[in-house]
mmCIF file of C-alpha atoms and ligand atoms in Angstrom:
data_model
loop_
_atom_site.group_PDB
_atom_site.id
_atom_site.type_symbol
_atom_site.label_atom_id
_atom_site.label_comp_id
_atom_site.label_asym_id
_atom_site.label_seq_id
_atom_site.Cartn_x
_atom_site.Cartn_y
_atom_site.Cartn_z
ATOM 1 C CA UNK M 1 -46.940 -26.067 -9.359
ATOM 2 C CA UNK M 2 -44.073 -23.687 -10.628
ATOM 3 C CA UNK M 3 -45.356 -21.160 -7.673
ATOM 4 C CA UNK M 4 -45.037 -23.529 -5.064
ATOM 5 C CA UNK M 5 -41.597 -24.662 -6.229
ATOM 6 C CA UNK M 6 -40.629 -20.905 -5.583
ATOM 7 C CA UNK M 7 -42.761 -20.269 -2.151
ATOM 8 C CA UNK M 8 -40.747 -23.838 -1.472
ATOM 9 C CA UNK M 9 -37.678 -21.923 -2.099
ATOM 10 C CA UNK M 10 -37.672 -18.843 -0.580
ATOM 11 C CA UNK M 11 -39.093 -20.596 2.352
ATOM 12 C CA UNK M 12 -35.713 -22.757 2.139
ATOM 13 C CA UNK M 13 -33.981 -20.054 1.416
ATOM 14 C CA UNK M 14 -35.485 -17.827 4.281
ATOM 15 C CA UNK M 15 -34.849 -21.019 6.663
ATOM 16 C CA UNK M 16 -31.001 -21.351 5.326
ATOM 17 C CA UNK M 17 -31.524 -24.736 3.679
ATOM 18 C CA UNK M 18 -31.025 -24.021 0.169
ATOM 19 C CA UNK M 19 -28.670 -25.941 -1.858
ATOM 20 C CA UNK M 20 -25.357 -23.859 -1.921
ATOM 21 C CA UNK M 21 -25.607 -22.124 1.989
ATOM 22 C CA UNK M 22 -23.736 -24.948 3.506
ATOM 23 C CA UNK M 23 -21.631 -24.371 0.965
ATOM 24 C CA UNK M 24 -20.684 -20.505 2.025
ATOM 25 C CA UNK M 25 -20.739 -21.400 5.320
ATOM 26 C CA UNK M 26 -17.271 -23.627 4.693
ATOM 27 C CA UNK M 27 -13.760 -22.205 6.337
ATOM 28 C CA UNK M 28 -10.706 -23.090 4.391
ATOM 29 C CA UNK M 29 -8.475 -23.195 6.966
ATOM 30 C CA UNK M 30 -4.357 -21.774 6.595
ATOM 31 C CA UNK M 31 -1.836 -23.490 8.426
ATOM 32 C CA UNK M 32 1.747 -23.237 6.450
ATOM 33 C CA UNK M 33 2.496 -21.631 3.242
ATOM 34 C CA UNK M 34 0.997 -24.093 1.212
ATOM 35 C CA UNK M 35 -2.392 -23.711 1.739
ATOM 36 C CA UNK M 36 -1.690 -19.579 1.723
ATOM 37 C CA UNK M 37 -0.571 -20.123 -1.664
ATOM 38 C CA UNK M 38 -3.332 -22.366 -2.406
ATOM 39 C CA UNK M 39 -6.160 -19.234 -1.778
ATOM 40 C CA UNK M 40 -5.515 -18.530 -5.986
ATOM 41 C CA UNK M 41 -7.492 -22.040 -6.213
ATOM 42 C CA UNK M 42 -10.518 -21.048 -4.166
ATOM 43 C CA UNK M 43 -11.426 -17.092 -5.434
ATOM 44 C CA UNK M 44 -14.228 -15.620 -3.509
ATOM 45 C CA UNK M 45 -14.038 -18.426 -0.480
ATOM 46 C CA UNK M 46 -13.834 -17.752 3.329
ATOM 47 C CA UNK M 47 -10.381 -18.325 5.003
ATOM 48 C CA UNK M 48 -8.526 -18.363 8.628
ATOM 49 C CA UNK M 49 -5.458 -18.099 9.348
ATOM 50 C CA UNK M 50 -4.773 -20.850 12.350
ATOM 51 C CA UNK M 51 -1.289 -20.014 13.363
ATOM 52 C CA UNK M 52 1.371 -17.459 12.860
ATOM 53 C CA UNK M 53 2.754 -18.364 9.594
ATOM 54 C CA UNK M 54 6.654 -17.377 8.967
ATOM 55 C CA UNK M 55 7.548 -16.318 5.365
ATOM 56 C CA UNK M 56 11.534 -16.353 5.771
ATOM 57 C CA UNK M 57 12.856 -17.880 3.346
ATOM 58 C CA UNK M 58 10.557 -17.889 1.033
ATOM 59 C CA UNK M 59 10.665 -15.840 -2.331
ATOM 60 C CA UNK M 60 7.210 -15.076 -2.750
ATOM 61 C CA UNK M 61 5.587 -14.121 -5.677
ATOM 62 C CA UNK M 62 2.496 -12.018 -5.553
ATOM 63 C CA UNK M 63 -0.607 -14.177 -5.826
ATOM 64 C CA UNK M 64 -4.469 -12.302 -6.290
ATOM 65 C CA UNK M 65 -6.320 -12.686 -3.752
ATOM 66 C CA UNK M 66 -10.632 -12.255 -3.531
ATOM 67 C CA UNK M 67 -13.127 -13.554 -0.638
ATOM 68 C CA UNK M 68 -12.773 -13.362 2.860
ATOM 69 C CA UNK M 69 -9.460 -13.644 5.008
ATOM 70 C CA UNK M 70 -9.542 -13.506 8.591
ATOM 71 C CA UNK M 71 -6.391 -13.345 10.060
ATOM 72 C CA UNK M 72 -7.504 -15.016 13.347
ATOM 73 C CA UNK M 73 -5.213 -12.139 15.177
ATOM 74 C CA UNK M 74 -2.486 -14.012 13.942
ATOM 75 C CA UNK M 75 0.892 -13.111 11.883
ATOM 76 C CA UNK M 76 2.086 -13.408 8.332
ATOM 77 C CA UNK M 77 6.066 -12.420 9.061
ATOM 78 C CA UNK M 78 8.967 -12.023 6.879
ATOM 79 C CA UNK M 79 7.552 -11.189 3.756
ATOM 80 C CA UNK M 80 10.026 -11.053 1.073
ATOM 81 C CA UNK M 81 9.253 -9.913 -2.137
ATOM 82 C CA UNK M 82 11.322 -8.959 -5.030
ATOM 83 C CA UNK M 83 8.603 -9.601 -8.052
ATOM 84 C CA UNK M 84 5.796 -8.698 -9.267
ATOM 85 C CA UNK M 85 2.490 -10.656 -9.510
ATOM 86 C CA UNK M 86 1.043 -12.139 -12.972
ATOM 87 C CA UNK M 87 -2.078 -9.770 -12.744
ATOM 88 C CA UNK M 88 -2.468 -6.822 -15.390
ATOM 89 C CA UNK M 89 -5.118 -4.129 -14.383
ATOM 90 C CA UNK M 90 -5.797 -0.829 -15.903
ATOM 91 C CA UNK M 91 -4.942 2.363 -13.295
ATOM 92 C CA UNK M 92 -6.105 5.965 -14.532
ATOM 93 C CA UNK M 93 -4.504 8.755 -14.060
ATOM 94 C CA UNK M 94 -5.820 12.690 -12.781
ATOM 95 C CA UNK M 95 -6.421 13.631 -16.356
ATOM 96 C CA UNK M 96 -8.298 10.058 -16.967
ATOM 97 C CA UNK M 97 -5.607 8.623 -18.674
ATOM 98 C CA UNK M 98 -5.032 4.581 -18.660
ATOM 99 C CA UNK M 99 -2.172 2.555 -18.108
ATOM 100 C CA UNK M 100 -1.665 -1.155 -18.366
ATOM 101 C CA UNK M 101 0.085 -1.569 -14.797
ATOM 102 C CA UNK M 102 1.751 -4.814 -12.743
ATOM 103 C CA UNK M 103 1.387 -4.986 -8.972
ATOM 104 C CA UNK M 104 3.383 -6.397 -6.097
ATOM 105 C CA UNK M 105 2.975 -7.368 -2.515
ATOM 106 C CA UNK M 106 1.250 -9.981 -0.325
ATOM 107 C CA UNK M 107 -1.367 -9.794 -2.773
ATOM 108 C CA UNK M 108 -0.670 -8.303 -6.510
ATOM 109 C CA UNK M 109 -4.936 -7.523 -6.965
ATOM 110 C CA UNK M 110 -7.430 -8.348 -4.006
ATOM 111 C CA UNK M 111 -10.810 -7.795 -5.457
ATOM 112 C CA UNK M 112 -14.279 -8.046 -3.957
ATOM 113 C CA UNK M 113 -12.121 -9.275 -0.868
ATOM 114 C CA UNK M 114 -12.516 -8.633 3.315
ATOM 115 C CA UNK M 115 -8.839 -9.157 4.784
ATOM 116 C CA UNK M 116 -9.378 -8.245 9.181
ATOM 117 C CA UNK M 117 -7.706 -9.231 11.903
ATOM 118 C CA UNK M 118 -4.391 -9.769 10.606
ATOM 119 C CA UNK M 119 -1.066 -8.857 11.240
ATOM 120 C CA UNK M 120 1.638 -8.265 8.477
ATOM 121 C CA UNK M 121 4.887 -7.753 10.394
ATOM 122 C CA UNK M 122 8.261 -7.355 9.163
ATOM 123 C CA UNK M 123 7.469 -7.229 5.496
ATOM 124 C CA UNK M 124 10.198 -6.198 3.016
ATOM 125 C CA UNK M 125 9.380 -5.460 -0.685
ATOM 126 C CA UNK M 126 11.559 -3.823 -2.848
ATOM 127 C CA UNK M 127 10.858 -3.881 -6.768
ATOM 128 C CA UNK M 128 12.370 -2.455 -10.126
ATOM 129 C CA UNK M 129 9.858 -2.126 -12.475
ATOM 130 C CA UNK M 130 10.516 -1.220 -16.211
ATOM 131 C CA UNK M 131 6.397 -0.901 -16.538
ATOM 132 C CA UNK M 132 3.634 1.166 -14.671
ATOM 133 C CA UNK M 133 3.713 0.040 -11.626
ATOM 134 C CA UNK M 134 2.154 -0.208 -7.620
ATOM 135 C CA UNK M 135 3.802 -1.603 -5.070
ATOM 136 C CA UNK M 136 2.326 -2.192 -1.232
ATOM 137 C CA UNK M 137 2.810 -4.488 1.483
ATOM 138 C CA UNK M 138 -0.683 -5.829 1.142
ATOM 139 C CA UNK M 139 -2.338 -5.466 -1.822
ATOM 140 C CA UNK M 140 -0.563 -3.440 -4.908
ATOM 141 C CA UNK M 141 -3.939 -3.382 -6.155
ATOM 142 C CA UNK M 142 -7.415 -3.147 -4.465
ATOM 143 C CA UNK M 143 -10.574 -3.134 -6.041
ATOM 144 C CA UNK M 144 -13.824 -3.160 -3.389
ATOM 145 C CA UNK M 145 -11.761 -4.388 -0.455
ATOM 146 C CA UNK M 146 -12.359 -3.694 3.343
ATOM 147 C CA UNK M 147 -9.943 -3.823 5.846
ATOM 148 C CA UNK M 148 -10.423 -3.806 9.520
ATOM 149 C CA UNK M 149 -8.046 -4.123 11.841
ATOM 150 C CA UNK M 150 -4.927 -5.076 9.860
ATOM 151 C CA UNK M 151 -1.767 -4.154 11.505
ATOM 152 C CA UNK M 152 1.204 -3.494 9.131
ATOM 153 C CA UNK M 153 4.379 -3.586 10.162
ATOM 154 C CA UNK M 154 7.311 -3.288 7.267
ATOM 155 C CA UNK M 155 9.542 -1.625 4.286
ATOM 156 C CA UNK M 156 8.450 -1.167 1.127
ATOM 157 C CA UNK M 157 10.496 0.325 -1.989
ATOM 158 C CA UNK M 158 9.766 0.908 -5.382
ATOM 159 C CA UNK M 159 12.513 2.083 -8.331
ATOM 160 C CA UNK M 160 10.280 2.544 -11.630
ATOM 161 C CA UNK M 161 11.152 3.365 -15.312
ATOM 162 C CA UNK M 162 7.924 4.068 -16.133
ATOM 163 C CA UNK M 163 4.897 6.834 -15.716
ATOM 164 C CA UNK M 164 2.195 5.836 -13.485
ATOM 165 C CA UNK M 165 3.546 4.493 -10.458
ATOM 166 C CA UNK M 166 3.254 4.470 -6.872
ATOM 167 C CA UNK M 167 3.915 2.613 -3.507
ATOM 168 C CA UNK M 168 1.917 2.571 -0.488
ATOM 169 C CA UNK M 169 1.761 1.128 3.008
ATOM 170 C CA UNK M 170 -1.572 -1.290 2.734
ATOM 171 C CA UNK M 171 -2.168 -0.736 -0.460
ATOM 172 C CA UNK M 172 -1.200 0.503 -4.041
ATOM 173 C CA UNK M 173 -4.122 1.878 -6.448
ATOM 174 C CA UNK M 174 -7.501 1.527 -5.671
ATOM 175 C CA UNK M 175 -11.098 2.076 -4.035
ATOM 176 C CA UNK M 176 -11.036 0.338 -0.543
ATOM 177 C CA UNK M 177 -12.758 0.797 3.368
ATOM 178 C CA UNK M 178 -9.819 0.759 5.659
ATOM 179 C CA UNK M 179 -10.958 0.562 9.741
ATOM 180 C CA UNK M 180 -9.028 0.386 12.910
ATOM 181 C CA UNK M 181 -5.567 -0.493 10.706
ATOM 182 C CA UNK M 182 -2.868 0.263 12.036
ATOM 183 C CA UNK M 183 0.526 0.885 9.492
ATOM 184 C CA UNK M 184 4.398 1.523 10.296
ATOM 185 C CA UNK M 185 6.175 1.447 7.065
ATOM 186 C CA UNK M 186 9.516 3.091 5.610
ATOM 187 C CA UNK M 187 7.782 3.658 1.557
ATOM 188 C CA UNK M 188 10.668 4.683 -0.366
ATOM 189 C CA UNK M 189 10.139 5.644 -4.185
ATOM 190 C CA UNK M 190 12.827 5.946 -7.192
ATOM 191 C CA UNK M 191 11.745 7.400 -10.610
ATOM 192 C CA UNK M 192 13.934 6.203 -12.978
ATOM 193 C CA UNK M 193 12.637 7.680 -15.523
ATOM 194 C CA UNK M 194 14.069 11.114 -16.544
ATOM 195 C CA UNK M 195 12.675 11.107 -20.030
ATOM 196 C CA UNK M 196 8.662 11.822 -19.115
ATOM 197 C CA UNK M 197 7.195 13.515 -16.224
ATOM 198 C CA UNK M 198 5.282 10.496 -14.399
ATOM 199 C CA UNK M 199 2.254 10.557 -12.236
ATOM 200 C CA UNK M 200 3.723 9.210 -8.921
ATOM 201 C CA UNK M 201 2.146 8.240 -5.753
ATOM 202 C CA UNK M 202 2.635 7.746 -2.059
ATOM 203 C CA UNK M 203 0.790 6.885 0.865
ATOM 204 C CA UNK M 204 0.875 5.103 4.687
ATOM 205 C CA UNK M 205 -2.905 3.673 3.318
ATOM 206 C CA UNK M 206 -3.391 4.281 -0.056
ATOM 207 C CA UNK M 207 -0.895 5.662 -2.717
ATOM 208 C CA UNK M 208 -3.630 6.318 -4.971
ATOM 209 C CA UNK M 209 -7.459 6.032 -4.901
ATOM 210 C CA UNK M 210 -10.406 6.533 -2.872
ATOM 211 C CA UNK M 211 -11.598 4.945 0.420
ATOM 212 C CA UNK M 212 -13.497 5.245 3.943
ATOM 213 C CA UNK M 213 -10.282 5.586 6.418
ATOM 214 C CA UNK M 214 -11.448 5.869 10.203
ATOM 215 C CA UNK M 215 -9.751 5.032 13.567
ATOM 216 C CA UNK M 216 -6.240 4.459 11.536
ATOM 217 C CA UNK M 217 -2.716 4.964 13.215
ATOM 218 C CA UNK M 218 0.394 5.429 10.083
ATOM 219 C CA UNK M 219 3.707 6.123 11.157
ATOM 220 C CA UNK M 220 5.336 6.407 8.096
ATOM 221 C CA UNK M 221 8.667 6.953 7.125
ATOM 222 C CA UNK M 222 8.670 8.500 3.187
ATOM 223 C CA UNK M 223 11.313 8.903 0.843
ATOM 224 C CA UNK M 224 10.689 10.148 -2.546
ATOM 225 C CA UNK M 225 12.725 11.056 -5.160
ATOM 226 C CA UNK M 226 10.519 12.111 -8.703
ATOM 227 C CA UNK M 227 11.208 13.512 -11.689
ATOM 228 C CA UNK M 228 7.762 14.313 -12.632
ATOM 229 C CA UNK M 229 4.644 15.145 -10.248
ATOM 230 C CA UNK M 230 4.548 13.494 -6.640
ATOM 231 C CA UNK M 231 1.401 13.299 -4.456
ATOM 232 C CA UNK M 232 2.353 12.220 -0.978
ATOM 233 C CA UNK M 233 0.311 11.810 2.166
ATOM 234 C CA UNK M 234 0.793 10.373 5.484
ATOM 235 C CA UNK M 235 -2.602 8.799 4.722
ATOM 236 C CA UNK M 236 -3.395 8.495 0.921
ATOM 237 C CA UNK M 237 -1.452 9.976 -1.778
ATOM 238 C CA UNK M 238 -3.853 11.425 -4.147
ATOM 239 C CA UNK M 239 -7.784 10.800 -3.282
ATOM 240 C CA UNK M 240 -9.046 10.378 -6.727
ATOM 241 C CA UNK M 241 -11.783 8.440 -8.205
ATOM 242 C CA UNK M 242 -9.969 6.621 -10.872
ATOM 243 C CA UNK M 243 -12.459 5.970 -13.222
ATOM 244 C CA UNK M 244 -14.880 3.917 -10.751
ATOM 245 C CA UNK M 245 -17.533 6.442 -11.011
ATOM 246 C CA UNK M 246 -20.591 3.938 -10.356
ATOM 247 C CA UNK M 247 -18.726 2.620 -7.106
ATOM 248 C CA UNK M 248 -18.216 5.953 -6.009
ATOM 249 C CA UNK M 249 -22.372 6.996 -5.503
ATOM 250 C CA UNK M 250 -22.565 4.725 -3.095
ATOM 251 C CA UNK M 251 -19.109 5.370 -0.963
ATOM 252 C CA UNK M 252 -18.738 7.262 1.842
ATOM 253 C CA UNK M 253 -15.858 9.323 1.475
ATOM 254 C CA UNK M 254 -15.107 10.188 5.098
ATOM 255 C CA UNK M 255 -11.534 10.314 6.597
ATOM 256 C CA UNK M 256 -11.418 10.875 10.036
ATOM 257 C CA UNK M 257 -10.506 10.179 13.412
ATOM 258 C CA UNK M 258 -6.899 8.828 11.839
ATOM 259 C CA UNK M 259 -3.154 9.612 13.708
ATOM 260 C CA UNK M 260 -0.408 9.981 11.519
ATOM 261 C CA UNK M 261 3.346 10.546 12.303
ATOM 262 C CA UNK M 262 6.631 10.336 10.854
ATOM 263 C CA UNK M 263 7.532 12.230 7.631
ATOM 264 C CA UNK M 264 8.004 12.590 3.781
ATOM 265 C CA UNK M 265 11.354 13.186 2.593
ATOM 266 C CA UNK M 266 10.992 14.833 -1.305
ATOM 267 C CA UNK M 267 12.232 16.504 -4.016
ATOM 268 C CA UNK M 268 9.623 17.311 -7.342
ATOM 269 C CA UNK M 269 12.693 17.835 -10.396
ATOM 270 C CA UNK M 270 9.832 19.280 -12.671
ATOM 271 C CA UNK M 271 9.572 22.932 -14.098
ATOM 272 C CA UNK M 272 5.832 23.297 -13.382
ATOM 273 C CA UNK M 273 6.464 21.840 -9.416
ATOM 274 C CA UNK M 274 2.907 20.990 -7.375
ATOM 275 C CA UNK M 275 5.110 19.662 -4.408
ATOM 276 C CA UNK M 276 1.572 17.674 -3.353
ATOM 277 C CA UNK M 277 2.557 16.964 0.197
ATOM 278 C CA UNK M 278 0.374 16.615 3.315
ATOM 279 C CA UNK M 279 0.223 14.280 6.753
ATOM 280 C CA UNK M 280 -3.528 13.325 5.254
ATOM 281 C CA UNK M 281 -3.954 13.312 2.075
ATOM 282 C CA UNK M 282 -1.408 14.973 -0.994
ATOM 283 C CA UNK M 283 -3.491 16.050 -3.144
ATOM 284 C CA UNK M 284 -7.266 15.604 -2.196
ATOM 285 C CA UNK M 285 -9.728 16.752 -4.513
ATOM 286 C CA UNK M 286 -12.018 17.709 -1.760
ATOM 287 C CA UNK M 287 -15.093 19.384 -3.602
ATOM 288 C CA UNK M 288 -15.004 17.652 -6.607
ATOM 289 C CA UNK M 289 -14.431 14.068 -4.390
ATOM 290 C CA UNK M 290 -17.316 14.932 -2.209
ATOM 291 C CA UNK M 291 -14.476 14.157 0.795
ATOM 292 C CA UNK M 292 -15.710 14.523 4.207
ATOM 293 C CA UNK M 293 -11.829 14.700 5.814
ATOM 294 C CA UNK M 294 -12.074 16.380 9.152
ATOM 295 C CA UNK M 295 -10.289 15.089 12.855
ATOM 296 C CA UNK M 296 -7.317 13.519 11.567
ATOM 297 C CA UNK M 297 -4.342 14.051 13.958
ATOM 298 C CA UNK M 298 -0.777 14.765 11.615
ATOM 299 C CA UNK M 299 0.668 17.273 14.472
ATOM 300 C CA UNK M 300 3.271 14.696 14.662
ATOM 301 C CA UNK M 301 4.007 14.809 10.820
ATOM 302 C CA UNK M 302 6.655 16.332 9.009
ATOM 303 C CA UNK M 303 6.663 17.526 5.394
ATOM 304 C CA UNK M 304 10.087 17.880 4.125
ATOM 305 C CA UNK M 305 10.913 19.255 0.614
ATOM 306 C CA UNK M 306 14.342 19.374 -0.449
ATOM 307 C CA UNK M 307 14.441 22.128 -3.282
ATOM 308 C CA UNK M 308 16.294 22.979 -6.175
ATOM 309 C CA UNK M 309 17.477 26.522 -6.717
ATOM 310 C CA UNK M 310 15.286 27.851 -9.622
ATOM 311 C CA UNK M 311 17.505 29.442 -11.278
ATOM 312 C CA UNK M 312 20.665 26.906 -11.264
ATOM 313 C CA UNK M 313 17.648 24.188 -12.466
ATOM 314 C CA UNK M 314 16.634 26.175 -15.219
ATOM 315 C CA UNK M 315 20.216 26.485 -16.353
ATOM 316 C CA UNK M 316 21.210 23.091 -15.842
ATOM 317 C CA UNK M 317 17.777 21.701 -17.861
ATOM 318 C CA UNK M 318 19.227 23.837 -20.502
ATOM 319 C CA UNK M 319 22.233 22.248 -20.288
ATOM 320 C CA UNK M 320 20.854 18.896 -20.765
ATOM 321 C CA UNK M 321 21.971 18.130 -16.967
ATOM 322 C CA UNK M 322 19.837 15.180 -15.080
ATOM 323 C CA UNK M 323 19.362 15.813 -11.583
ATOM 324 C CA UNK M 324 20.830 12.968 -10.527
ATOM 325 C CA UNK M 325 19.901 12.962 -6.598
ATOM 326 C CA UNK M 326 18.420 9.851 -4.952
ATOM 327 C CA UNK M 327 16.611 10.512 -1.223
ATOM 328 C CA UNK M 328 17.088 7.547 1.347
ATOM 329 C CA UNK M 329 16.983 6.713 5.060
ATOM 330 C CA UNK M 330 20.595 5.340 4.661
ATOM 331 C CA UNK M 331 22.726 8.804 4.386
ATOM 332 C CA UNK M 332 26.380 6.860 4.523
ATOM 333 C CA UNK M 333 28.621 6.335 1.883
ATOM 334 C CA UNK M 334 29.953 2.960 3.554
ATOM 335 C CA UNK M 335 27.193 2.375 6.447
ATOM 336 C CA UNK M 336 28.694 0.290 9.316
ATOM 337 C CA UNK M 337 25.757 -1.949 11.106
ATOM 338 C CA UNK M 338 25.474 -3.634 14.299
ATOM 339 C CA UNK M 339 23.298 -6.096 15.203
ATOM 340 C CA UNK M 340 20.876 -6.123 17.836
ATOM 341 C CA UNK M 341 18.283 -9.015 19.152
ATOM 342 C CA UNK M 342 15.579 -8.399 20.408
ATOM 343 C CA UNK M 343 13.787 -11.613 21.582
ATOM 344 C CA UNK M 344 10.265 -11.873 21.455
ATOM 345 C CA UNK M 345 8.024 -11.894 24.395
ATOM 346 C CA UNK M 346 4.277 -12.149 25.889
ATOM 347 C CA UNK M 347 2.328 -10.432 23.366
ATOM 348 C CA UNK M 348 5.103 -8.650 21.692
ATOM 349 C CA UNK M 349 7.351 -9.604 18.293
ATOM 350 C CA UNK M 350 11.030 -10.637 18.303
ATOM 351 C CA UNK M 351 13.114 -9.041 15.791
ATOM 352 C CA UNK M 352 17.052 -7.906 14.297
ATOM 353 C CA UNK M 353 17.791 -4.637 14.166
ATOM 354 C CA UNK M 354 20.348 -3.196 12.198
ATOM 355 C CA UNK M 355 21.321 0.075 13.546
ATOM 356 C CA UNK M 356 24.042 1.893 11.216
ATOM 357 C CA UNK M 357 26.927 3.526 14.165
ATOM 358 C CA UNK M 358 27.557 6.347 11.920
ATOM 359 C CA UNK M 359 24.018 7.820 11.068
ATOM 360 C CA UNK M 360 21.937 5.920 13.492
ATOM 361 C CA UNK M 361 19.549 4.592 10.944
ATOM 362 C CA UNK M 362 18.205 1.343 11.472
ATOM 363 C CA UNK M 363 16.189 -1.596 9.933
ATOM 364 C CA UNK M 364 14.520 -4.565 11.249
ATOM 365 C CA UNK M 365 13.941 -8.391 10.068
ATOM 366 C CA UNK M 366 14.158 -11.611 10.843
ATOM 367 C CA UNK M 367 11.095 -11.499 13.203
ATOM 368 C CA UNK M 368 10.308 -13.934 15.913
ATOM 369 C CA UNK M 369 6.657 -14.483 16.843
ATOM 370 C CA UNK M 370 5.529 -13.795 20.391
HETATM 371 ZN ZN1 ZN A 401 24.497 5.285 8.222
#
């Protein structure tokens, strides 16, 4: 009797009637901020997005996120985020040390998540963290997420007291598959801390982690200004495996086919400088990563170091001196902006921009949806 319970059941099961597939089947559909808000209620479920769905406004907090999102080809615009999420996770470090870190962005954590065909456009997060911290316009931290065809369209800054501590474009610290994305993001990163040499990150993708990254465009626009040792990359910051040594047997660590443009501003105030810099990845671990990284395009990237004299730093180290320098976009004393609108159209965003007369920097928000 018990065996033809279970040939019932995998017959069932076979024919897509057991108890539970309707179930998975269900699309929680997101119209207005509400029911984005309400995806912490439904972990692991599938979502849409239905509509362009405008942020302004709104002070969002950083909410985890796990399951399926599909973006429909729609918008999430004018992110604003000045906080951090709830969510504690434990990052590790190059020399496998762990931290107790916060996250920030759309998401704080995605986990076991699939986020495609969405569009984050005009994002702006900009956090001061006194603990170990990640900051990204999508997910500050990702554990087992794919992304396909996400574009990313913002500014994303990070000041931090602390020692582990990084900001990327997509995502913060983490093990991910990222296909046919496509990123433009000013990353700008503070250490605050001139007390302890931190472990800092930076990256158009990843700021720290491992992950398949093919068919991505980053134009990225890096400023970083660390007391301690930087990895930057146009693509991901440091490729590391971060503990997750069971996840990575099965990964395929290839990065290829990617474009990346733009540049890293940086300065490394530490007596035993790296200077871990590159348009693909900063500091890659390449043999001991297994990392296939071949055909990525960074002709159009530009690694900028801005160096202290040797000498004068060892003498003013001695002399108890901080190096007091901060690297950013804006290079005016007392910036002067003018507005331009830029109305949206067929297919194409509306935005500000706020283009400084005297430098020629500029900044955009307040989008409009096509
Ligand atoms: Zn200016």
């Amino acid at each position: 009797m018990r065996r033809l319970t279970a040939l019932l059941l995998i017959l069932m099961l076979v024919m897509g009637l057991a108890p539970g597939m309707a179930e998975d089947e269900t699309i929680i559909e997101i119209r207005d901020i509400a029911e984005l808000k309400d995806v912490v209620n439904h972990p692991g479920a599938h979502f849409r997005l239905m509509n362009d769905l405008d942020l302004q406004d709104e002070d969002w907090t950083p909410i985890p996120f796990s399951g399926e999102l599909d973006g429909g080809g729609y918008g999430i615009y004018n992110l604003e985020v000045t906080r951090v999420g709830g969510d504690v996770r434990t990052t590790i470090d190059g020399n496998m040390k762990k931290y107790d870190s916060v996250f920030a962005g759309l998401f704080s954590v995605a986990e076991n998540a699939n986020i495609h065909d969405l569009k984050v456009i005009g994002a702006h997060v900009e956090i001061d963290a006194e603990t170990h911290c990640f900051a990204a316009i999508v997910a500050g931290y990702a554990d087992n997420v794919d992304f396909t065809n996400v574009t990313v369209d913002g500014r994303a800054r990070l000041n931090n007291y602390a020692v582990m501590t990084g900001v990327g474009g997509l995502a913060g610290f983490g093990w991910t598959a990222v296909n046919e994305c496509q990123v433009r993001a000013e990353l700008i990163f503070e250490d605050r801390n001139f007390d302890s040499r931190c472990e800092q990150f930076l990256g158009g993708i990843l700021a720290c982690g491992f992950c398949r990254i093919l068919d991505c465009t980053v134009e990225i626009d890096g400023y970083d200004s660390c007391h301690g040792y930087v990895h930057n990359g146009g693509l991901v910051g440091m490729y590391w495996h971060c503990g997750k040594k069971n996840f990575l047997r099965d990964a395929k660590r290839t990065v290829t086919r990617n474009t990346v443009t733009g540049r890293i501003y940086f300065f490394e105030d530490n007596p035993d400088r790296r200077a871990y810099c590159s348009g693909d990845i900063g500091e890659p671990f390449k043999k001991k990563m297994k990392l296939n990284l071949f055909k990525n395009d960074t002709k159009g990237f530009e690694r900028k170091e801005l160096k202290e004299n040797k000498e004068e730093a060892k003498k003013r180290r001695k002399a108890g001196i901080r190096y007091e320098v901060v690297l950013l976009p804006e290079t005016c004393d007392n910036p002067e902006y003018e507005l331009l609108v830029n109305l949206p159209s067929e297919g194409e965003w509306g935005y500000t921009e706020h283009v400084c007369t005297k430098c020629g920097y500029s900044w955009r928000d307040h989008y409009t949806a096509p």
